[in-house]
Amino acid sequence: MPSFQIKSKNDYLKLVDEVSEHDKHYYEECRPLISDYEYDFLLKELERAEKEHPEWKVAYSPSSRVGEGVSKGFEQFAHERPMLSLANTYSEEEVADFLKRVEKLLGKTGIVYCLELKMDGTAISLRYEKGLFVRALTRGNGKIGDDVTSNIKTIKRVPLRLAGAFPETIEIRGEVFLAKKNFQQLNRQKEEEGEEPWANPRNAAAGSLKLLDSKEAARRKLELVCYGLDREEKELFSQFQMHQRLKKWGLPVAAKEHLAQAANLKEIMAFADKIQKQREELPFEIDGIVVKVDDLRLHEQLGATGKSPRFAVAYKFAPERAETKINQISLEVGCTGVITPVAELEPVLLSGSTIARATLHNQDEIERKDIRVGDF
Ligand code: IVH
């Protein structure tokens, strides 16, 4: 692995030249001098330097070839239909507004909704032709995505052939994610190697899909869950039932207990509450639930605004954070004799509970974060 540190503009300019040289070898001469992995590393270093020192950035930097959402090093393809994103809501009132809007647009009440988890990963579209897996594209800019087929193939749960009766061509939409356990392990490893850890599993999943070396991607143990199709499907009228259909084709879908149908706001909020209570124990990260009009025939009718469809909305859980004062630090002796430092807090309301104490884990952690009495 190249080892250097960018400390000055001069170092930065040298890196610009170096990456440009590699680009030339790779794209013009098709004879790379370094591995894809090393290249990826250099490009990341370059981007990091530009982020930290935007004043250094030169117009001819190879990083500027990386367009919005699509990256170099990958072939790009258009999505059969655009990949949209979801509008977010953060409160019961906003969800209520969404339901009202849907009813108003459709001119009727009694709409059924399909409830799903909002996976904290990165969107993917899988294309099957005659039942055979041909390509996987990232969302990219919504219209054009990066071809990350070889990295997606490292996910064992991705069927290379669909089972049963399937349409001539179809694009299946889903989410690529990392289990919490794998994410933590990946970050530990990154830190051991002196690299910056990923901020969250979503970045880690997206970053892993963009690895130029599929062997490395395979080591990341990516996972997939599917939740959508790019078009109508024969005799399929319900989003809720779509998961069954996807499963029959052999695709991974959400667990039964993570899907529901709801007829009103109360049922939606009850599902959200139930999921929020399970959130910590789930083996993967979620950041809320998704509420979709269940009747697929209404989706087209509802249309879209800008980048988001009107048939669905994300209800995001409030971040479980609050600020309060540390009044005291006490030591607690557990039944196995382990001593744990505990912060005695000025009581604060957090996700519906009053919190007055919080573990500080151990002395190392206290020193690392420089935690003291009186701190907030
Ligand atoms: S539906 C047009 N369903 O959230 C509908 N998206 O903010 C868009 N996501 O890009 C996709 N879980 O990456 C849908 N159950 C779910 C989802 C989900 C996570 C992600 C997806 C999307 C983003 C939108």
Short mmCIF file of C-alpha atoms and ligand atoms in Angstrom, two decimals:
data_model
loop_
_atom_site.label_atom_id
_atom_site.label_comp_id
_atom_site.label_asym_id
_atom_site.label_seq_id
_atom_site.Cartn_x
_atom_site.Cartn_y
_atom_site.Cartn_z
CA MET A 1 0.00 0.00 0.00
CA PRO A 2 1.41 3.44 -0.87
CA SER A 3 2.37 5.23 2.28
CA PHE A 4 2.58 8.98 2.30
CA GLN A 5 0.90 11.88 3.95
CA ILE A 6 -0.36 14.97 2.22
CA LYS A 7 0.92 17.83 4.30
CA SER A 8 1.25 20.61 1.77
CA LYS A 9 -0.13 21.85 -1.50
CA ASN A 10 3.00 20.55 -3.13
CA ASP A 11 2.29 17.02 -1.86
CA TYR A 12 -1.24 17.42 -3.15
CA LEU A 13 -0.10 18.46 -6.62
CA LYS A 14 2.24 15.48 -6.76
CA LEU A 15 -0.68 13.22 -5.97
CA VAL A 16 -2.78 14.87 -8.72
CA ASP A 17 0.01 14.07 -11.20
CA GLU A 18 0.39 10.56 -9.90
CA VAL A 19 -3.32 9.73 -10.18
CA SER A 20 -3.49 11.34 -13.62
CA GLU A 21 -0.59 9.14 -14.73
CA HIS A 22 -2.39 6.04 -13.49
CA ASP A 23 -5.55 7.12 -15.27
CA LYS A 24 -3.59 7.33 -18.50
CA HIS A 25 -2.13 3.89 -18.02
CA TYR A 26 -5.46 2.42 -17.09
CA TYR A 27 -7.77 4.01 -19.62
CA GLU A 28 -5.57 4.87 -22.55
CA GLU A 29 -3.04 2.09 -22.44
CA CYS A 30 -5.12 -0.42 -20.53
CA ARG A 31 -2.00 -1.37 -18.65
CA PRO A 32 -2.37 -0.33 -15.07
CA LEU A 33 0.85 -0.03 -13.11
CA ILE A 34 -0.84 -0.53 -9.78
CA SER A 35 -3.67 -2.66 -8.47
CA ASP A 36 -7.22 -1.35 -8.54
CA TYR A 37 -7.14 -1.38 -4.80
CA GLU A 38 -4.08 0.84 -4.67
CA TYR A 39 -5.63 3.13 -7.24
CA ASP A 40 -8.79 3.40 -5.21
CA PHE A 41 -6.68 4.26 -2.21
CA LEU A 42 -4.84 7.05 -4.05
CA LEU A 43 -8.06 8.51 -5.38
CA LYS A 44 -9.58 8.48 -1.93
CA GLU A 45 -6.50 10.23 -0.52
CA LEU A 46 -6.83 12.83 -3.22
CA GLU A 47 -10.49 13.40 -2.49
CA ARG A 48 -9.79 13.60 1.20
CA ALA A 49 -7.10 16.24 0.67
CA GLU A 50 -9.50 18.25 -1.49
CA LYS A 51 -12.19 18.04 1.10
CA GLU A 52 -9.86 19.21 3.85
CA HIS A 53 -8.19 21.87 1.70
CA PRO A 54 -10.64 23.04 -0.96
CA GLU A 55 -8.29 25.96 -1.63
CA TRP A 56 -5.70 23.55 -3.07
CA LYS A 57 -8.01 21.96 -5.61
CA VAL A 58 -6.98 22.38 -9.23
CA ALA A 59 -9.43 22.29 -12.13
CA TYR A 60 -7.52 19.46 -13.81
CA SER A 61 -7.73 17.20 -10.78
CA PRO A 62 -8.68 13.64 -11.77
CA SER A 63 -11.25 13.71 -8.98
CA SER A 64 -13.35 16.10 -11.07
CA ARG A 65 -14.00 13.32 -13.53
CA VAL A 66 -16.12 11.69 -10.87
CA GLY A 67 -19.55 13.01 -11.71
CA GLU A 68 -22.43 13.40 -9.32
CA GLY A 69 -23.22 9.97 -7.97
CA VAL A 70 -21.42 8.10 -10.71
CA SER A 71 -17.77 7.23 -10.45
CA LYS A 72 -15.00 6.49 -12.79
CA GLY A 73 -13.65 3.01 -12.99
CA PHE A 74 -17.16 1.72 -13.63
CA GLU A 75 -19.18 1.46 -16.74
CA GLN A 76 -22.42 3.40 -16.62
CA PHE A 77 -25.86 2.31 -17.75
CA ALA A 78 -29.25 3.99 -17.79
CA HIS A 79 -31.94 2.61 -15.51
CA GLU A 80 -34.96 1.24 -17.32
CA ARG A 81 -37.00 3.58 -15.13
CA PRO A 82 -35.48 6.30 -12.92
CA MET A 83 -34.55 5.34 -9.36
CA LEU A 84 -36.22 7.85 -7.12
CA SER A 85 -35.63 8.57 -3.47
CA LEU A 86 -38.07 9.02 -0.63
CA ALA A 87 -39.34 12.18 0.98
CA ASN A 88 -38.70 12.14 4.72
CA THR A 89 -41.06 12.80 7.61
CA TYR A 90 -40.07 13.06 11.24
CA SER A 91 -43.34 13.31 13.16
CA GLU A 92 -46.78 11.78 13.43
CA GLU A 93 -48.23 15.06 12.07
CA GLU A 94 -46.14 14.81 8.94
CA VAL A 95 -47.21 11.21 8.39
CA ALA A 96 -50.83 12.34 8.86
CA ASP A 97 -50.26 15.03 6.23
CA PHE A 98 -48.93 12.39 3.84
CA LEU A 99 -52.05 10.24 4.31
CA LYS A 100 -54.30 13.25 3.76
CA ARG A 101 -52.42 14.21 0.62
CA VAL A 102 -52.73 10.69 -0.80
CA GLU A 103 -56.47 10.59 -0.08
CA LYS A 104 -56.95 14.00 -1.62
CA LEU A 105 -55.02 13.12 -4.76
CA LEU A 106 -56.87 9.85 -5.20
CA GLY A 107 -60.18 11.37 -4.21
CA LYS A 108 -61.02 8.53 -1.84
CA THR A 109 -60.51 7.18 1.65
CA GLY A 110 -59.91 3.65 2.92
CA ILE A 111 -56.43 3.38 1.41
CA VAL A 112 -54.28 0.49 2.64
CA TYR A 113 -50.57 1.01 3.24
CA CYS A 114 -47.66 -1.37 3.19
CA LEU A 115 -45.12 -0.80 5.94
CA GLU A 116 -41.46 -1.71 5.59
CA LEU A 117 -38.21 -1.04 7.39
CA LYS A 118 -36.09 1.79 6.11
CA MET A 119 -32.80 -0.02 5.72
CA ASP A 120 -29.73 2.10 6.28
CA GLY A 121 -27.80 0.95 3.26
CA THR A 122 -27.43 1.94 -0.35
CA ALA A 123 -29.91 1.44 -3.17
CA ILE A 124 -29.30 -1.09 -5.92
CA SER A 125 -31.08 -2.21 -9.08
CA LEU A 126 -30.67 -5.77 -10.33
CA ARG A 127 -31.47 -6.52 -13.94
CA TYR A 128 -32.63 -9.96 -15.04
CA GLU A 129 -33.14 -10.93 -18.66
CA LYS A 130 -34.89 -14.23 -19.37
CA GLY A 131 -34.45 -14.96 -15.70
CA LEU A 132 -30.68 -14.54 -15.78
CA PHE A 133 -28.88 -11.92 -13.73
CA VAL A 134 -27.19 -9.56 -16.14
CA ARG A 135 -26.31 -6.40 -14.30
CA ALA A 136 -26.44 -4.46 -11.06
CA LEU A 137 -26.49 -0.67 -11.05
CA THR A 138 -26.16 1.82 -8.22
CA ARG A 139 -28.68 4.62 -8.05
CA GLY A 140 -26.09 7.05 -9.38
CA ASN A 141 -27.85 10.25 -10.33
CA GLY A 142 -31.21 8.44 -10.52
CA LYS A 143 -31.14 8.08 -14.28
CA ILE A 144 -27.71 6.56 -14.80
CA GLY A 145 -25.91 4.31 -12.36
CA ASP A 146 -22.56 2.58 -11.98
CA ASP A 147 -22.27 -1.01 -13.07
CA VAL A 148 -21.22 -2.81 -9.89
CA THR A 149 -22.19 -6.29 -11.11
CA SER A 150 -18.97 -8.00 -10.09
CA ASN A 151 -19.21 -6.67 -6.54
CA ILE A 152 -22.88 -7.60 -6.27
CA LYS A 153 -22.06 -11.10 -7.41
CA THR A 154 -20.01 -11.53 -4.26
CA ILE A 155 -23.30 -11.52 -2.34
CA LYS A 156 -24.22 -15.18 -2.19
CA ARG A 157 -27.91 -14.43 -1.70
CA VAL A 158 -28.14 -12.76 -5.12
CA PRO A 159 -29.61 -15.44 -7.39
CA LEU A 160 -27.90 -15.70 -10.75
CA ARG A 161 -31.08 -17.29 -12.06
CA LEU A 162 -34.63 -16.52 -11.02
CA ALA A 163 -36.85 -19.39 -9.97
CA GLY A 164 -40.39 -20.10 -11.18
CA ALA A 165 -42.22 -17.95 -13.71
CA PHE A 166 -40.62 -14.59 -14.39
CA PRO A 167 -41.03 -11.77 -16.91
CA GLU A 168 -38.82 -11.42 -19.98
CA THR A 169 -36.86 -8.55 -18.44
CA ILE A 170 -37.16 -7.00 -15.01
CA GLU A 171 -35.23 -4.67 -12.75
CA ILE A 172 -35.46 -5.42 -9.07
CA ARG A 173 -34.83 -2.71 -6.55
CA GLY A 174 -33.38 -3.22 -3.12
CA GLU A 175 -30.86 -2.20 -0.56
CA VAL A 176 -27.28 -3.35 -0.05
CA PHE A 177 -26.24 -3.17 3.57
CA LEU A 178 -23.78 -4.40 6.14
CA ALA A 179 -24.71 -6.18 9.35
CA LYS A 180 -23.81 -4.16 12.45
CA LYS A 181 -21.33 -6.87 13.42
CA ASN A 182 -19.52 -6.73 10.08
CA PHE A 183 -19.54 -2.97 10.05
CA GLN A 184 -17.89 -2.85 13.45
CA GLN A 185 -15.32 -5.42 12.46
CA LEU A 186 -14.56 -3.53 9.26
CA ASN A 187 -14.02 -0.33 11.20
CA ARG A 188 -11.78 -2.01 13.77
CA GLN A 189 -9.69 -3.31 10.91
CA LYS A 190 -9.61 0.11 9.27
CA GLU A 191 -8.41 1.69 12.49
CA GLU A 192 -5.72 -0.96 12.93
CA GLU A 193 -4.50 -0.11 9.46
CA GLY A 194 -4.42 3.58 10.39
CA GLU A 195 -7.31 4.46 8.14
CA GLU A 196 -10.28 6.65 8.85
CA PRO A 197 -13.25 4.48 9.95
CA TRP A 198 -16.56 4.69 8.07
CA ALA A 199 -19.04 7.08 9.63
CA ASN A 200 -21.97 4.67 9.32
CA PRO A 201 -22.96 1.35 7.72
CA ARG A 202 -24.55 3.18 4.77
CA ASN A 203 -21.26 4.79 3.79
CA ALA A 204 -19.48 1.52 4.33
CA ALA A 205 -21.93 -0.34 2.08
CA ALA A 206 -21.82 2.32 -0.65
CA GLY A 207 -18.03 2.50 -0.44
CA SER A 208 -17.75 -1.27 -0.64
CA LEU A 209 -19.88 -1.38 -3.78
CA LYS A 210 -17.49 1.07 -5.39
CA LEU A 211 -14.40 -0.99 -4.70
CA LEU A 212 -12.58 -1.73 -7.90
CA ASP A 213 -11.35 -5.02 -6.49
CA SER A 214 -14.17 -7.53 -6.10
CA LYS A 215 -12.03 -9.76 -3.92
CA GLU A 216 -11.89 -6.98 -1.39
CA ALA A 217 -15.63 -6.38 -1.84
CA ALA A 218 -16.25 -10.06 -1.09
CA ARG A 219 -14.42 -9.69 2.22
CA ARG A 220 -16.90 -7.00 3.27
CA LYS A 221 -19.73 -9.55 3.46
CA LEU A 222 -22.36 -7.31 1.93
CA GLU A 223 -26.00 -8.27 2.25
CA LEU A 224 -29.08 -7.54 0.19
CA VAL A 225 -32.78 -7.10 0.79
CA CYS A 226 -35.23 -6.45 -2.06
CA TYR A 227 -38.37 -4.33 -1.89
CA GLY A 228 -39.35 -3.17 -5.34
CA LEU A 229 -39.76 -3.64 -9.08
CA ASP A 230 -39.32 -1.19 -11.91
CA ARG A 231 -42.65 -2.00 -13.55
CA GLU A 232 -46.02 -3.66 -13.21
CA GLU A 233 -46.03 -7.39 -12.93
CA LYS A 234 -48.72 -9.80 -14.02
CA GLU A 235 -51.46 -10.24 -11.43
CA LEU A 236 -49.47 -8.40 -8.82
CA PHE A 237 -51.46 -5.56 -7.32
CA SER A 238 -50.11 -5.23 -3.82
CA GLN A 239 -46.78 -3.97 -2.53
CA PHE A 240 -47.22 -6.25 0.49
CA GLN A 241 -47.57 -9.27 -1.78
CA MET A 242 -44.64 -8.16 -3.90
CA HIS A 243 -42.29 -9.39 -1.19
CA GLN A 244 -43.79 -12.86 -1.55
CA ARG A 245 -43.30 -12.71 -5.30
CA LEU A 246 -39.69 -11.59 -4.95
CA LYS A 247 -39.11 -14.40 -2.48
CA LYS A 248 -40.55 -16.95 -4.91
CA TRP A 249 -38.10 -15.77 -7.53
CA GLY A 250 -35.35 -16.55 -5.00
CA LEU A 251 -34.52 -13.02 -3.92
CA PRO A 252 -33.86 -12.06 -0.29
CA VAL A 253 -36.68 -10.05 1.26
CA ALA A 254 -37.48 -8.63 4.69
CA ALA A 255 -38.57 -10.99 7.47
CA LYS A 256 -42.34 -11.39 7.88
CA GLU A 257 -42.37 -9.53 11.18
CA HIS A 258 -40.75 -6.54 9.51
CA LEU A 259 -43.58 -6.08 7.01
CA ALA A 260 -47.14 -5.05 7.69
CA GLN A 261 -50.29 -3.62 6.20
CA ALA A 262 -52.03 -0.69 7.83
CA ALA A 263 -55.35 1.02 7.25
CA ASN A 264 -54.80 4.22 9.21
CA LEU A 265 -52.40 6.49 11.07
CA LYS A 266 -52.86 4.65 14.35
CA GLU A 267 -51.76 1.34 12.86
CA ILE A 268 -48.82 2.99 11.14
CA MET A 269 -47.62 4.59 14.37
CA ALA A 270 -48.09 1.33 16.28
CA PHE A 271 -45.83 -0.46 13.78
CA ALA A 272 -43.29 2.36 13.98
CA ASP A 273 -43.29 2.10 17.80
CA LYS A 274 -42.88 -1.66 17.73
CA ILE A 275 -39.96 -1.41 15.30
CA GLN A 276 -38.33 1.42 17.20
CA LYS A 277 -38.32 -0.73 20.33
CA GLN A 278 -36.58 -3.53 18.42
CA ARG A 279 -34.17 -1.20 16.71
CA GLU A 280 -31.22 -1.77 19.02
CA GLU A 281 -31.52 -5.56 18.87
CA LEU A 282 -31.77 -5.73 15.08
CA PRO A 283 -28.62 -7.16 13.45
CA PHE A 284 -28.59 -4.30 10.91
CA GLU A 285 -29.11 -0.55 11.05
CA ILE A 286 -32.40 1.05 10.13
CA ASP A 287 -33.28 4.72 10.28
CA GLY A 288 -37.04 4.48 10.28
CA ILE A 289 -39.90 2.86 8.43
CA VAL A 290 -41.25 3.36 4.93
CA VAL A 291 -44.98 3.85 4.33
CA LYS A 292 -46.11 2.89 0.81
CA VAL A 293 -49.56 2.90 -0.74
CA ASP A 294 -50.21 -0.84 -0.98
CA ASP A 295 -52.21 -0.87 -4.21
CA LEU A 296 -49.59 -0.80 -6.95
CA ARG A 297 -52.14 0.39 -9.50
CA LEU A 298 -52.37 3.67 -7.62
CA HIS A 299 -48.64 4.37 -7.79
CA GLU A 300 -48.65 5.55 -11.37
CA GLN A 301 -51.75 7.63 -10.70
CA LEU A 302 -50.06 9.39 -7.79
CA GLY A 303 -46.97 10.27 -9.81
CA ALA A 304 -43.90 11.99 -8.41
CA THR A 305 -42.62 15.36 -7.33
CA GLY A 306 -39.05 16.08 -8.34
CA LYS A 307 -37.03 13.16 -7.05
CA SER A 308 -39.63 11.45 -4.86
CA PRO A 309 -42.73 9.45 -5.66
CA ARG A 310 -46.01 10.54 -4.06
CA PHE A 311 -47.01 6.97 -3.17
CA ALA A 312 -44.47 6.58 -0.39
CA VAL A 313 -42.80 8.40 2.44
CA ALA A 314 -40.07 7.59 4.94
CA TYR A 315 -40.88 8.08 8.60
CA LYS A 316 -37.51 8.58 10.20
CA PHE A 317 -36.87 7.87 13.85
CA ALA A 318 -35.67 10.82 15.84
CA PRO A 319 -31.98 10.48 16.56
CA GLU A 320 -31.56 8.94 19.96
CA ARG A 321 -29.46 11.74 21.36
CA ALA A 322 -29.84 14.38 24.01
CA GLU A 323 -27.52 16.75 25.80
CA THR A 324 -27.18 16.87 29.57
CA LYS A 325 -24.69 17.52 32.35
CA ILE A 326 -22.50 14.95 34.09
CA ASN A 327 -23.08 15.59 37.80
CA GLN A 328 -20.81 12.84 39.05
CA ILE A 329 -18.88 9.78 37.98
CA SER A 330 -19.37 6.71 40.18
CA LEU A 331 -17.90 3.23 40.04
CA GLU A 332 -20.13 0.23 39.86
CA VAL A 333 -18.97 -3.25 40.77
CA GLY A 334 -20.68 -5.95 38.74
CA CYS A 335 -21.41 -9.46 40.02
CA THR A 336 -18.31 -10.77 38.23
CA GLY A 337 -16.17 -8.15 39.96
CA VAL A 338 -15.73 -5.94 36.90
CA ILE A 339 -15.68 -2.24 37.75
CA THR A 340 -17.61 0.04 35.42
CA PRO A 341 -17.53 3.83 35.61
CA VAL A 342 -21.01 5.35 35.39
CA ALA A 343 -21.96 8.95 34.68
CA GLU A 344 -24.66 10.32 37.00
CA LEU A 345 -26.57 12.69 34.77
CA GLU A 346 -28.89 15.61 35.11
CA PRO A 347 -32.06 13.68 34.18
CA VAL A 348 -33.04 14.13 30.54
CA LEU A 349 -35.88 12.81 28.37
CA LEU A 350 -34.69 10.56 25.58
CA SER A 351 -36.91 8.55 23.21
CA GLY A 352 -39.67 8.59 25.78
CA SER A 353 -37.57 7.59 28.82
CA THR A 354 -35.92 9.69 31.50
CA ILE A 355 -32.22 8.99 31.50
CA ALA A 356 -30.19 9.73 34.64
CA ARG A 357 -27.22 7.40 34.29
CA ALA A 358 -25.04 6.26 31.42
CA THR A 359 -22.15 3.81 31.28
CA LEU A 360 -18.74 5.23 30.48
CA HIS A 361 -17.51 1.70 29.70
CA ASN A 362 -13.96 1.85 31.13
CA GLN A 363 -11.05 4.10 32.10
CA ASP A 364 -9.57 4.01 28.59
CA GLU A 365 -12.78 5.29 27.13
CA ILE A 366 -12.95 8.08 29.72
CA GLU A 367 -9.41 9.15 28.88
CA ARG A 368 -9.90 8.84 25.15
CA LYS A 369 -12.94 11.11 25.23
CA ASP A 370 -11.55 13.23 28.08
CA ILE A 371 -14.77 12.97 30.07
CA ARG A 372 -14.97 15.02 33.28
CA VAL A 373 -17.53 15.94 35.93
CA GLY A 374 -19.36 19.09 34.84
CA ASP A 375 -19.03 18.27 31.14
CA PHE A 376 -22.07 18.23 28.89
S1 IVH B 1 -38.38 2.44 -1.78
C1 IVH B 1 -39.19 5.28 -4.89
N1 IVH B 1 -38.13 1.02 0.39
O1 IVH B 1 -34.12 4.84 1.08
C2 IVH B 1 -38.98 4.50 -3.70
N2 IVH B 1 -36.40 2.54 -0.16
O2 IVH B 1 -34.48 7.76 0.69
C3 IVH B 1 -37.57 4.45 -3.31
N3 IVH B 1 -34.51 2.54 1.40
O3 IVH B 1 -32.93 5.21 -2.19
C4 IVH B 1 -37.16 3.22 -2.72
N4 IVH B 1 -35.31 1.00 2.77
O4 IVH B 1 -31.91 3.35 -0.74
C5 IVH B 1 -37.57 1.95 -0.40
N5 IVH B 1 -38.03 -0.32 2.30
C6 IVH B 1 -37.47 0.59 1.50
C7 IVH B 1 -36.22 1.19 1.79
C8 IVH B 1 -35.71 2.16 0.92
C9 IVH B 1 -34.29 1.82 2.52
C10 IVH B 1 -33.59 3.56 0.87
C11 IVH B 1 -33.31 3.45 -0.60
C12 IVH B 1 -33.75 4.74 -1.18
C13 IVH B 1 -33.72 5.65 0.00
C14 IVH B 1 -34.68 6.77 -0.20
#
